[in-house]
Short mmCIF file of C-alpha atoms in Angstrom, two decimals:
data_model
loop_
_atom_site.label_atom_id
_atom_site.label_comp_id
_atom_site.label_asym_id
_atom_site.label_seq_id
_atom_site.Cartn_x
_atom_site.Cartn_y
_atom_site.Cartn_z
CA UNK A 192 49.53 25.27 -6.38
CA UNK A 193 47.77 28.51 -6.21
CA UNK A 194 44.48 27.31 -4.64
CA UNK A 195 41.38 29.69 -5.11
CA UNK A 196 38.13 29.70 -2.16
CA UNK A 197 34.96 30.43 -3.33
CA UNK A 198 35.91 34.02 -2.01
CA UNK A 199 38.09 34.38 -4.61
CA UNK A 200 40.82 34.49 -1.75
CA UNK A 201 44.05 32.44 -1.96
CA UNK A 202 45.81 29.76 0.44
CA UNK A 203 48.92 30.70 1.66
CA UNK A 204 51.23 28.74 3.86
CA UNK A 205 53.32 30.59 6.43
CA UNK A 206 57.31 29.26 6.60
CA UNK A 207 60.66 30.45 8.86
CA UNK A 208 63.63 29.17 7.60
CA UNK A 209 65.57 27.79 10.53
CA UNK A 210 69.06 29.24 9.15
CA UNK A 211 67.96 32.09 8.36
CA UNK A 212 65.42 33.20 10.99
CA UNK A 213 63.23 34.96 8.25
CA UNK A 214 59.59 34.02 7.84
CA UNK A 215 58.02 34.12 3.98
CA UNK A 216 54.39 33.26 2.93
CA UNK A 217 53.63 30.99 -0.30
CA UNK A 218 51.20 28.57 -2.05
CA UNK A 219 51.38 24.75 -0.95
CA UNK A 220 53.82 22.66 -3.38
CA UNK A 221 56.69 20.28 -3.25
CA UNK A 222 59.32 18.13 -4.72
CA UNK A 223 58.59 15.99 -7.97
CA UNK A 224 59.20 12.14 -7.11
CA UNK A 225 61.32 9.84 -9.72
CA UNK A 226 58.66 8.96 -12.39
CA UNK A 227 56.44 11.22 -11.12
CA UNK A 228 54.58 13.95 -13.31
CA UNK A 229 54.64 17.83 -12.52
CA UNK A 230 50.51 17.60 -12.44
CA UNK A 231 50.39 13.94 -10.41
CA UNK A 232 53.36 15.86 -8.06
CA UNK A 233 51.32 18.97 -7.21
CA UNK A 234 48.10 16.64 -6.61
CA UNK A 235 49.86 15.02 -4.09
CA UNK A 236 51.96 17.63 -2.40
CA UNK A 237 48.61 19.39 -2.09
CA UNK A 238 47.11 16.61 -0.13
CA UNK A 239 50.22 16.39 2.32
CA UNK A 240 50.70 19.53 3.11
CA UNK A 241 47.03 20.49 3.33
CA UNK A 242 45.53 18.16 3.86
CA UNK A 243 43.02 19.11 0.86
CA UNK A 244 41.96 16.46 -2.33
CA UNK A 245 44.15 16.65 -4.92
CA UNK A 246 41.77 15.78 -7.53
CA UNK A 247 40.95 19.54 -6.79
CA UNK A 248 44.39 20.52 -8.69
CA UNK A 249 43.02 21.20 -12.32
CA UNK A 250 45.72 20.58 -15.09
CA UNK A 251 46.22 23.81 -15.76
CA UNK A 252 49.29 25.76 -15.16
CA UNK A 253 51.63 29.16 -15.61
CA UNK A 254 55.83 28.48 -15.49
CA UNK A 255 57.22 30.94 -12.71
CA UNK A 256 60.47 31.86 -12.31
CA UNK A 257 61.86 31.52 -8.73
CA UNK A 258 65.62 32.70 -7.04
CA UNK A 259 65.29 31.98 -3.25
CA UNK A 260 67.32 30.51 -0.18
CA UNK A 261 66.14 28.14 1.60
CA UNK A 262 67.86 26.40 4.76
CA UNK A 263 71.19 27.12 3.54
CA UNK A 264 70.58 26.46 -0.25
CA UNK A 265 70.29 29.09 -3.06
CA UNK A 266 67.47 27.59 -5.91
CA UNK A 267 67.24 29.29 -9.18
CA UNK A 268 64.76 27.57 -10.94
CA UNK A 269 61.44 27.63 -13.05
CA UNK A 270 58.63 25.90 -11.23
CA UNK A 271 55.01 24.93 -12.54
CA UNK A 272 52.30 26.42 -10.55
CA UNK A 273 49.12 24.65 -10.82
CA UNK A 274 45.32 26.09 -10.18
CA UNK A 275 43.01 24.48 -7.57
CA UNK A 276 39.53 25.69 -6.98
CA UNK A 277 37.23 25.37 -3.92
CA UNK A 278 33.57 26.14 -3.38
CA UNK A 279 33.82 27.52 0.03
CA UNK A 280 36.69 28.08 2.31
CA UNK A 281 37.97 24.42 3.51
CA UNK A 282 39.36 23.88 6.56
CA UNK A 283 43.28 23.23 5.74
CA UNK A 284 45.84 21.08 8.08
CA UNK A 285 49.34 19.47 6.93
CA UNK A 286 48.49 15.97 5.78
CA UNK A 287 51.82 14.62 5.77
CA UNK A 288 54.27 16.47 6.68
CA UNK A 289 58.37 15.83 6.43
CA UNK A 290 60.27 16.69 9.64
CA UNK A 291 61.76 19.53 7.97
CA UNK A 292 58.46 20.90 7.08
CA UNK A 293 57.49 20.30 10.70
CA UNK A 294 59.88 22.15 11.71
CA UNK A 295 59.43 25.22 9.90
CA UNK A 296 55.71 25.27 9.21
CA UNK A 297 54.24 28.39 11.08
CA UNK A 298 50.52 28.09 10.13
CA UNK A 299 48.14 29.37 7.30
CA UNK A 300 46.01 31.24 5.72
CA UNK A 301 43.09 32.35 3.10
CA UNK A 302 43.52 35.61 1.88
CA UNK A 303 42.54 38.21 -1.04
CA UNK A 304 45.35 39.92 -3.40
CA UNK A 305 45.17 43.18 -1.27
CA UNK A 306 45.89 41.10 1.91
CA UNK A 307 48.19 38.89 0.29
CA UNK A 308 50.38 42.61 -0.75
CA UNK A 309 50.16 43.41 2.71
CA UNK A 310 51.43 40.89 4.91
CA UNK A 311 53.82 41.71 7.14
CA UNK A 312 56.07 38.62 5.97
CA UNK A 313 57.62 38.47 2.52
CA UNK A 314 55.85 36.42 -0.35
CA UNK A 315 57.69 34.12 -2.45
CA UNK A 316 57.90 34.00 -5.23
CA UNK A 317 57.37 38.19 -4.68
CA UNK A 318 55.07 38.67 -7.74
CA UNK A 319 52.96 36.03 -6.62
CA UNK A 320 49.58 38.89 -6.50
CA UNK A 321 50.84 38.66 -10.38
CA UNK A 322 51.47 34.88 -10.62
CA UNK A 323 47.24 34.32 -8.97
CA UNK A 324 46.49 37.22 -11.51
CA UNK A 325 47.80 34.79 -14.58
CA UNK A 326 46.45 31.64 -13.38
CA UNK A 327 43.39 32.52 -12.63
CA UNK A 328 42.55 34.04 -15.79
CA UNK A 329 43.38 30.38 -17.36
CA UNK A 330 40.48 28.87 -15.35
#
């Protein structure tokens, strides 16, 4: 989900993948449960791993194209990302976390496109400054 403040700034979470050693910032999302919706999956996924309603994911969404590894596992796929607004900047903390989120969580963040392009850690998917660009212009 690429969830918008009332700043106009963007959540990011903050990941190190324990094969690999290297850290990577990106929105909140998740896995898709059997019989589960895309839009009823990224409600919830925002709630556990924020901690945040997800009533506040709106039903709109741009497809993005992701190649990444991940704890040993190379994922090509093409991923809905949803658009969440907030007035404000909520406080965020993992809802429900898995153990393997646990142990690669690293914290997060709020921050504006020029921040988000400058982070010392990669973003993922790396046109994400794009990918906010897209979906925010929807709503």
């Amino acid at each position: 989900m690429v969830c918008v403040d009332g700043d106009g700034r963007v959540l990011l979470m903050h990941w190190r993948d324990t094969v690999t050693g290297v850290a990577l910032w990106e929105p909140p999302g998740g896995g898709i449960d059997p019989g589960e919706t895309p839009f009823d999956a990224a409600r919830r996924e925002l709630t556990e791993e924020t901690g945040l309603p997800g009533e506040a994911v709106l039903d709109r969404w741009v497809p993005v194209r992701r190649e990444f590894d991940w704890l040993g596992t190379h994922y090509v796929k093409t991923e809905r990302f949803y658009l969440a607004r907030f007035e404000g900047t909520p406080a965020v903390g993992p809802g429900a976390f898995t153990a393997e989120e646990n142990d690669t969580y690293l914290g997060s963040g709020w921050f504006s496109p020029v921040e988000m392009a400058g982070l010392p850690d990669a973003l993922e998917p790396p046109d994400l400054v794009e990918v906010v660009s897209r979906i925010t212009r929807l709503g």
